[in-house]
PDB file of C-alpha atoms in Angstrom:
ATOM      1  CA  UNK I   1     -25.411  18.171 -44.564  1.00  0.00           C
ATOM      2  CA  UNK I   2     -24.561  15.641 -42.044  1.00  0.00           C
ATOM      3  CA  UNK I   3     -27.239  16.211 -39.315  1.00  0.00           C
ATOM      4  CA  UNK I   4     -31.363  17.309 -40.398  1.00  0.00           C
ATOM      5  CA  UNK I   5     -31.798  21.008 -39.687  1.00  0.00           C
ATOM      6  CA  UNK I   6     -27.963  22.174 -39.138  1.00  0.00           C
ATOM      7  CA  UNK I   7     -25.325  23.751 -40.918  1.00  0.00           C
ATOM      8  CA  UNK I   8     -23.160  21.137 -39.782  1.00  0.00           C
ATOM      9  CA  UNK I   9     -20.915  19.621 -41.881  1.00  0.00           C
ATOM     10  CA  UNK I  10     -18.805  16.483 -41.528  1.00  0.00           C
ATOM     11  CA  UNK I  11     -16.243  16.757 -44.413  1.00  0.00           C
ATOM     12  CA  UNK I  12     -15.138  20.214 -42.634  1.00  0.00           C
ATOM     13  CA  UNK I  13     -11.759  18.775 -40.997  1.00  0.00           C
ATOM     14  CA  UNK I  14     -12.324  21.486 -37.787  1.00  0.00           C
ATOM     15  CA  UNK I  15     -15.477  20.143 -37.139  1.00  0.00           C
ATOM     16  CA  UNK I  16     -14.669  16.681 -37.691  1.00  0.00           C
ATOM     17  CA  UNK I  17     -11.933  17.511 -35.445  1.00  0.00           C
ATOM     18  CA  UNK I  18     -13.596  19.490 -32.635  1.00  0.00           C
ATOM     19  CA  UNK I  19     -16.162  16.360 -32.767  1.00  0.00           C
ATOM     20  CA  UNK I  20     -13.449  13.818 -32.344  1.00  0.00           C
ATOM     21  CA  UNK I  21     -12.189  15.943 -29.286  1.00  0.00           C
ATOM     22  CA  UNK I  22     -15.745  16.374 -27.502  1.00  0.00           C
ATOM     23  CA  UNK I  23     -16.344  12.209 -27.669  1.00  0.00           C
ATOM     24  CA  UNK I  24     -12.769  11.763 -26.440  1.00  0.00           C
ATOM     25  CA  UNK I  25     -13.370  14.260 -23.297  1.00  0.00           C
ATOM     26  CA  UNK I  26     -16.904  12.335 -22.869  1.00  0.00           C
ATOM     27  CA  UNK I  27     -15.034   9.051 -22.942  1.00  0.00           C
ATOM     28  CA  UNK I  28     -12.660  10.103 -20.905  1.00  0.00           C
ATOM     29  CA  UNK I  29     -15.411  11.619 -18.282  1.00  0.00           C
ATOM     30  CA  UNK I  30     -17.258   8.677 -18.245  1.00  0.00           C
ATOM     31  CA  UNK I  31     -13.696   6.798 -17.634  1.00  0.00           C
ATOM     32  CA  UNK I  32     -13.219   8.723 -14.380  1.00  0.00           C
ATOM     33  CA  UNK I  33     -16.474   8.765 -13.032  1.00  0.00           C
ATOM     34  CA  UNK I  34     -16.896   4.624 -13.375  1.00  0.00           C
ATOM     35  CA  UNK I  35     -13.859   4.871 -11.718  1.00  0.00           C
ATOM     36  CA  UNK I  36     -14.919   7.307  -8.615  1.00  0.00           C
ATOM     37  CA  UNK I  37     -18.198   5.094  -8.513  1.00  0.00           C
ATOM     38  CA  UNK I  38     -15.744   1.878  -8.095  1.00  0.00           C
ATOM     39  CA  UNK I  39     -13.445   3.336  -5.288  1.00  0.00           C
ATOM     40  CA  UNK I  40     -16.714   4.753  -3.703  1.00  0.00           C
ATOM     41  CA  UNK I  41     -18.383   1.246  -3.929  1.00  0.00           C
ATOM     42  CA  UNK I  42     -15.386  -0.563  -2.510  1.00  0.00           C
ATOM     43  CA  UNK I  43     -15.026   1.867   0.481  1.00  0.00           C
ATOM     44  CA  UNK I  44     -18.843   1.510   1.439  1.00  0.00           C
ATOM     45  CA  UNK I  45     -18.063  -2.230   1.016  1.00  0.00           C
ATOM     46  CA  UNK I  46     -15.214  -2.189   3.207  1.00  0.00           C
ATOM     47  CA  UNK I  47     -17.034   1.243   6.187  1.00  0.00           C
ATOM     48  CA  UNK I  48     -19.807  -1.589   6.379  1.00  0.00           C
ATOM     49  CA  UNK I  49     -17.813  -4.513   6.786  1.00  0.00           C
ATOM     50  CA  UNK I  50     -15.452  -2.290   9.730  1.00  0.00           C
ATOM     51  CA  UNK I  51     -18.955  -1.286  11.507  1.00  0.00           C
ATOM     52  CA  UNK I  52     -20.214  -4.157  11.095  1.00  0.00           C
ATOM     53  CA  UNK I  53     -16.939  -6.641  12.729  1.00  0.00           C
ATOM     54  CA  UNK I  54     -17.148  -3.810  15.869  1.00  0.00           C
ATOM     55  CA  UNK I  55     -20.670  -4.278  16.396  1.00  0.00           C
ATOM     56  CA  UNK I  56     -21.515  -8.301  15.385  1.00  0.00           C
ATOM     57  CA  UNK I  57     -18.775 -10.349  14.763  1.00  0.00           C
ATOM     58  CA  UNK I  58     -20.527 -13.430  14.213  1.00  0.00           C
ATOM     59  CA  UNK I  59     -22.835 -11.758  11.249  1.00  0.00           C
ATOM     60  CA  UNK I  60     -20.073 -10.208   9.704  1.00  0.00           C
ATOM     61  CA  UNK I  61     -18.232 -13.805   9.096  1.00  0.00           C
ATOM     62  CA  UNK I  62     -21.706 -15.557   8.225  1.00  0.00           C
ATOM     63  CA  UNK I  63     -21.802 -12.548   5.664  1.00  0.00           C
ATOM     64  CA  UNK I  64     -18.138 -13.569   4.441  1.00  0.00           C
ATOM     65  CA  UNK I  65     -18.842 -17.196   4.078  1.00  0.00           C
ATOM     66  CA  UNK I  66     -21.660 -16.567   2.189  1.00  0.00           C
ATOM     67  CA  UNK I  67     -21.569 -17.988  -1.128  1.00  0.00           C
ATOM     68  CA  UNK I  68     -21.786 -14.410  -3.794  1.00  0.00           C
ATOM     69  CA  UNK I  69     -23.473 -15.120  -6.778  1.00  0.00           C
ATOM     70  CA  UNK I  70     -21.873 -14.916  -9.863  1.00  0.00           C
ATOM     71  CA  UNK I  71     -23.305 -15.499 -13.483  1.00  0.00           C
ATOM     72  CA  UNK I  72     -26.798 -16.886 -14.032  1.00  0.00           C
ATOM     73  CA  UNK I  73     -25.914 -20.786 -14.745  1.00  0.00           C
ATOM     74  CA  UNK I  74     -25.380 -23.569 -12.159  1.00  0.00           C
ATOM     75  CA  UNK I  75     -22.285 -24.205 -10.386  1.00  0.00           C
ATOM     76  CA  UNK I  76     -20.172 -27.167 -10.931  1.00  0.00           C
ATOM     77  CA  UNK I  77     -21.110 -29.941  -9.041  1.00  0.00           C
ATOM     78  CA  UNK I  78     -19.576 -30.909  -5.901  1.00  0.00           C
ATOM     79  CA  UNK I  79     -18.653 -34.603  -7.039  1.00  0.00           C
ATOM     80  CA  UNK I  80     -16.790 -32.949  -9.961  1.00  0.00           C
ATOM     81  CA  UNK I  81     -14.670 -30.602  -7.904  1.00  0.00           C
ATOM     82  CA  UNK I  82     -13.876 -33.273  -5.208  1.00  0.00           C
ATOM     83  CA  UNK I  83     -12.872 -34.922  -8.629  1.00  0.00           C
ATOM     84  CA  UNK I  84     -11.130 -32.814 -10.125  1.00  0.00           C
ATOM     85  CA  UNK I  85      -8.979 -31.521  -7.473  1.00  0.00           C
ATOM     86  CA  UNK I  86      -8.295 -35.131  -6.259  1.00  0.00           C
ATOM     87  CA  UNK I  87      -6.993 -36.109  -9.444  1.00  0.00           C
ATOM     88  CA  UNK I  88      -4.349 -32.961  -9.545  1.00  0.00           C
ATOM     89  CA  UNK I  89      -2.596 -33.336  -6.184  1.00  0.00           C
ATOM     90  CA  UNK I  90      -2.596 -37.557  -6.257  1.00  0.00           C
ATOM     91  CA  UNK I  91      -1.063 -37.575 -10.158  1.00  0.00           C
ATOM     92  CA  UNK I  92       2.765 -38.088  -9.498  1.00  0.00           C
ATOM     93  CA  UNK I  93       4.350 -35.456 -11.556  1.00  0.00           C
ATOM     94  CA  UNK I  94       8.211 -35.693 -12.750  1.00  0.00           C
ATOM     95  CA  UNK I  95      10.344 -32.678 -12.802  1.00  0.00           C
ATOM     96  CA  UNK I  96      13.202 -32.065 -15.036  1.00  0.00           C
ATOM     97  CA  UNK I  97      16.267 -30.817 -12.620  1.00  0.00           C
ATOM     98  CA  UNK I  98      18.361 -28.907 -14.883  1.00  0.00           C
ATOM     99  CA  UNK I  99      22.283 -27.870 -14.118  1.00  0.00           C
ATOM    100  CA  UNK I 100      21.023 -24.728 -12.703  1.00  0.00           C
ATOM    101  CA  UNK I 101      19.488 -26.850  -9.787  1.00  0.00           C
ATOM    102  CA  UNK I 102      23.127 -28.647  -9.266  1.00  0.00           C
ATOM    103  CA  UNK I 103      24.354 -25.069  -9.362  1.00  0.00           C
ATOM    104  CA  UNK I 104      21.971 -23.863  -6.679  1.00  0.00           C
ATOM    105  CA  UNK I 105      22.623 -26.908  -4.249  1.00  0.00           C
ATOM    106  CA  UNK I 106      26.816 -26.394  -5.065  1.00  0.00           C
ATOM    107  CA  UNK I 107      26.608 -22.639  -3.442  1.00  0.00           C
ATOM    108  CA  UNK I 108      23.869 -23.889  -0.715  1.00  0.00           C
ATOM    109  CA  UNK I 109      25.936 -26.708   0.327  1.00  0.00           C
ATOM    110  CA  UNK I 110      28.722 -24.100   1.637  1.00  0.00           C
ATOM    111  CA  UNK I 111      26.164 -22.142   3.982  1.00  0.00           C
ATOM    112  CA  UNK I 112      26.522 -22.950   7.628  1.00  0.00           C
ATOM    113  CA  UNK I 113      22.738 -24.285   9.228  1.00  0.00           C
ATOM    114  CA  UNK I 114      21.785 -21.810  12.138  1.00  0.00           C
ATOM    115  CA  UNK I 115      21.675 -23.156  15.580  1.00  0.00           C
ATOM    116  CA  UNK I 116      18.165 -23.432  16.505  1.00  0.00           C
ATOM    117  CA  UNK I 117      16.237 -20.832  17.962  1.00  0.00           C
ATOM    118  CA  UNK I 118      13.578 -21.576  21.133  1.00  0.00           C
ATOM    119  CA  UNK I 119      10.854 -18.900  21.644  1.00  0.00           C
ATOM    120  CA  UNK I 120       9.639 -19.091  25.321  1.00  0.00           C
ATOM    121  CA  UNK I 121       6.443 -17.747  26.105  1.00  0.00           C
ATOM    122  CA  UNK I 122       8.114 -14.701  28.549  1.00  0.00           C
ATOM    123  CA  UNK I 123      10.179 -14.023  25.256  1.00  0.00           C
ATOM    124  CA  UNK I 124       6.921 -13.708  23.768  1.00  0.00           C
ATOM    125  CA  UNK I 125       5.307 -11.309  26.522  1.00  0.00           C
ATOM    126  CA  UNK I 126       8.684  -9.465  26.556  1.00  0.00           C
ATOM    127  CA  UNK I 127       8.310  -8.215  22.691  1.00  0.00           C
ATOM    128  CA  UNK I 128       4.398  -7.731  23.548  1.00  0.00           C
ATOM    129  CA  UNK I 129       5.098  -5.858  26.461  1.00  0.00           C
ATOM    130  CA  UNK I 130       7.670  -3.238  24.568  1.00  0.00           C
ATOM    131  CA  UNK I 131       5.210  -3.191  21.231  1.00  0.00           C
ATOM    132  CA  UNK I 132       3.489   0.142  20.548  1.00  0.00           C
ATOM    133  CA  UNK I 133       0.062   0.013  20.739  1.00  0.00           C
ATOM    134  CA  UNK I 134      -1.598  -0.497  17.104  1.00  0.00           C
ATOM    135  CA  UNK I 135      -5.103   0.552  18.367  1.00  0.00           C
ATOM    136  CA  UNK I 136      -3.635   4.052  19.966  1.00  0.00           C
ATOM    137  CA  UNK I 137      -5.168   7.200  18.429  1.00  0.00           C
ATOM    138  CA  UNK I 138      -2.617   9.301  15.824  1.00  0.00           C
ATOM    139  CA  UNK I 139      -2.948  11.954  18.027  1.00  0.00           C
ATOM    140  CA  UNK I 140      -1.800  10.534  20.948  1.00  0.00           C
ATOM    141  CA  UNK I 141       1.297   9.706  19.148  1.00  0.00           C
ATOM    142  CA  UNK I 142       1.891  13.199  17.948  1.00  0.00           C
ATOM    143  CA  UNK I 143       1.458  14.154  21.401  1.00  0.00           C
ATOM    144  CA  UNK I 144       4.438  11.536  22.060  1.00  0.00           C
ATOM    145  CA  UNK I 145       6.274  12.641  19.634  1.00  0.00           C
ATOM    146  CA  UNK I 146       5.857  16.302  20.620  1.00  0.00           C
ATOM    147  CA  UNK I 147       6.998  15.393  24.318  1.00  0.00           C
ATOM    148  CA  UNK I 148      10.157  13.240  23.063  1.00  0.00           C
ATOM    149  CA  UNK I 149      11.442  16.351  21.096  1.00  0.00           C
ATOM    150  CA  UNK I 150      10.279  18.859  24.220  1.00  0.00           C
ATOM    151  CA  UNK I 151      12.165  16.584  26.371  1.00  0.00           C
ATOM    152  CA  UNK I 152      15.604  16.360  24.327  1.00  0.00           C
ATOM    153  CA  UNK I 153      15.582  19.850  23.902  1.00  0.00           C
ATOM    154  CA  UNK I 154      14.526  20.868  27.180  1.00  0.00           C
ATOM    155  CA  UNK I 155      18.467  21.039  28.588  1.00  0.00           C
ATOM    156  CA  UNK I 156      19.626  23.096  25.914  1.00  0.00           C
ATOM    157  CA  UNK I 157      17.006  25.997  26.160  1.00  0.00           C
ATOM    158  CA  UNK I 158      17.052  25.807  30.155  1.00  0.00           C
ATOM    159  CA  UNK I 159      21.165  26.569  29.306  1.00  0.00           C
ATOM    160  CA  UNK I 160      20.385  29.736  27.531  1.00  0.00           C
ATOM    161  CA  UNK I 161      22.465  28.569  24.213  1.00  0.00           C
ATOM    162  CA  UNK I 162      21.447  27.226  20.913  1.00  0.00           C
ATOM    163  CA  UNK I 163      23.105  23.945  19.761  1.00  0.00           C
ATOM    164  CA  UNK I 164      26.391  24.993  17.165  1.00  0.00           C
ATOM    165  CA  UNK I 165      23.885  23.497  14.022  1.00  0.00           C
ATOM    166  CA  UNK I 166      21.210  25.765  14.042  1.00  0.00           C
ATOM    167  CA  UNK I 167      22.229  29.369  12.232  1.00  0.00           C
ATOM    168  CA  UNK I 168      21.769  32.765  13.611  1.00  0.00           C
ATOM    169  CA  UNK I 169      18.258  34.515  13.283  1.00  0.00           C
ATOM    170  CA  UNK I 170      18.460  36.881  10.287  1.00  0.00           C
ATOM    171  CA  UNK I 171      16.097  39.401  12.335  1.00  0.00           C
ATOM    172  CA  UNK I 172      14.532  39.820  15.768  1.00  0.00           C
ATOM    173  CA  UNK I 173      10.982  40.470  16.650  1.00  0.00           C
ATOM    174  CA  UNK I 174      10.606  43.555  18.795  1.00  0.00           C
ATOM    175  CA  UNK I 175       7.327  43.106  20.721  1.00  0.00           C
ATOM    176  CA  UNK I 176       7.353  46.326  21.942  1.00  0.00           C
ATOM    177  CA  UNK I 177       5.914  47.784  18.389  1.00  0.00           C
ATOM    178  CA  UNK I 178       2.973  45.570  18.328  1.00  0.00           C
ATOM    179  CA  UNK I 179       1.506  43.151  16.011  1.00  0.00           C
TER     180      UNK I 179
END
């Protein structure tokens, strides 16, 4: 007897089987909920971070900057990581140009430079001017949408005839028979 009290036997290969199953499903249970909790947890994160850049700015990038705490030693010192970093950018380093890099500048010397390009400031408000707005509601934009489509087809139905694409109804609706 395997557990005090039971008729429950491990060397039975259905139970040890039907055992192996259950802790799999519970694994797998626990699995997805951590993982519901995460995605929950990261979309509060981000809903108070939204409310909070509408409402205060200012607390929402003092919140940012903030320094998060992580592990329960020290930090490296600040002497060290001026250091450290100072020592990795001023080392000269030597790279080994292989014939692939001779290759590379062969087939780039053949490609013509472009002329320059000068961006004026009314070029600027030009492409602002024509952009959609970003902030517009989805709605509106189905509304849009809606119009553009009532609007091309508009001179077709006011005609009387149906474009040569669409087919022939396969039955009619007589209204006079009711719902």
């Amino acid at each position: 007897m395997a557990f005090a009290g039971t008729n429950i036997c491990l060397s039975q290969p259905d139970t040890t089987q039907k055992l192996t199953e259950r802790i799999d499903d519970l694994k797998q249970k626990i699995a997805a909920w951590g993982k519901r909790i995460r995605r929950f947890s990261e979309w509060s994160r981000q809903f108070n971070q939204n409310r909070l850049f509408q409402s205060d700015q200012k607390r929402l990038y003092k919140l940012l900057e903030r320094p998060k705490v992580c592990g329960a030693g020290q930090g490296p010192d600040q002497a060290d990581i001026i250091a450290f970093w100072r020592g990795l950018w001023s080392e000269p380093v030597n790279h080994s140009e292989g014939p692939w890099m001779e290759v590379g500048a062969s087939q780039g010397a053949s490609v013509m430079p472009m002329d320059p390009i000068t961006i004026t400031p009314e070029d600027v408000a030009e492409v602002v001017r024509r952009a959609p707005n970003w902030k517009r509601r989805a709605a509106s934009l189905l509304a849009e949408g809606v119009r553009s489509v009532s609007r091309c087809a508009r001179p077709t139905v006011s005609r009387g005839s149906r474009p040569e694409v669409t087919p022939e109804p396969l039955h009619y609706w007589d209204h006079s028979l009711g719902s």
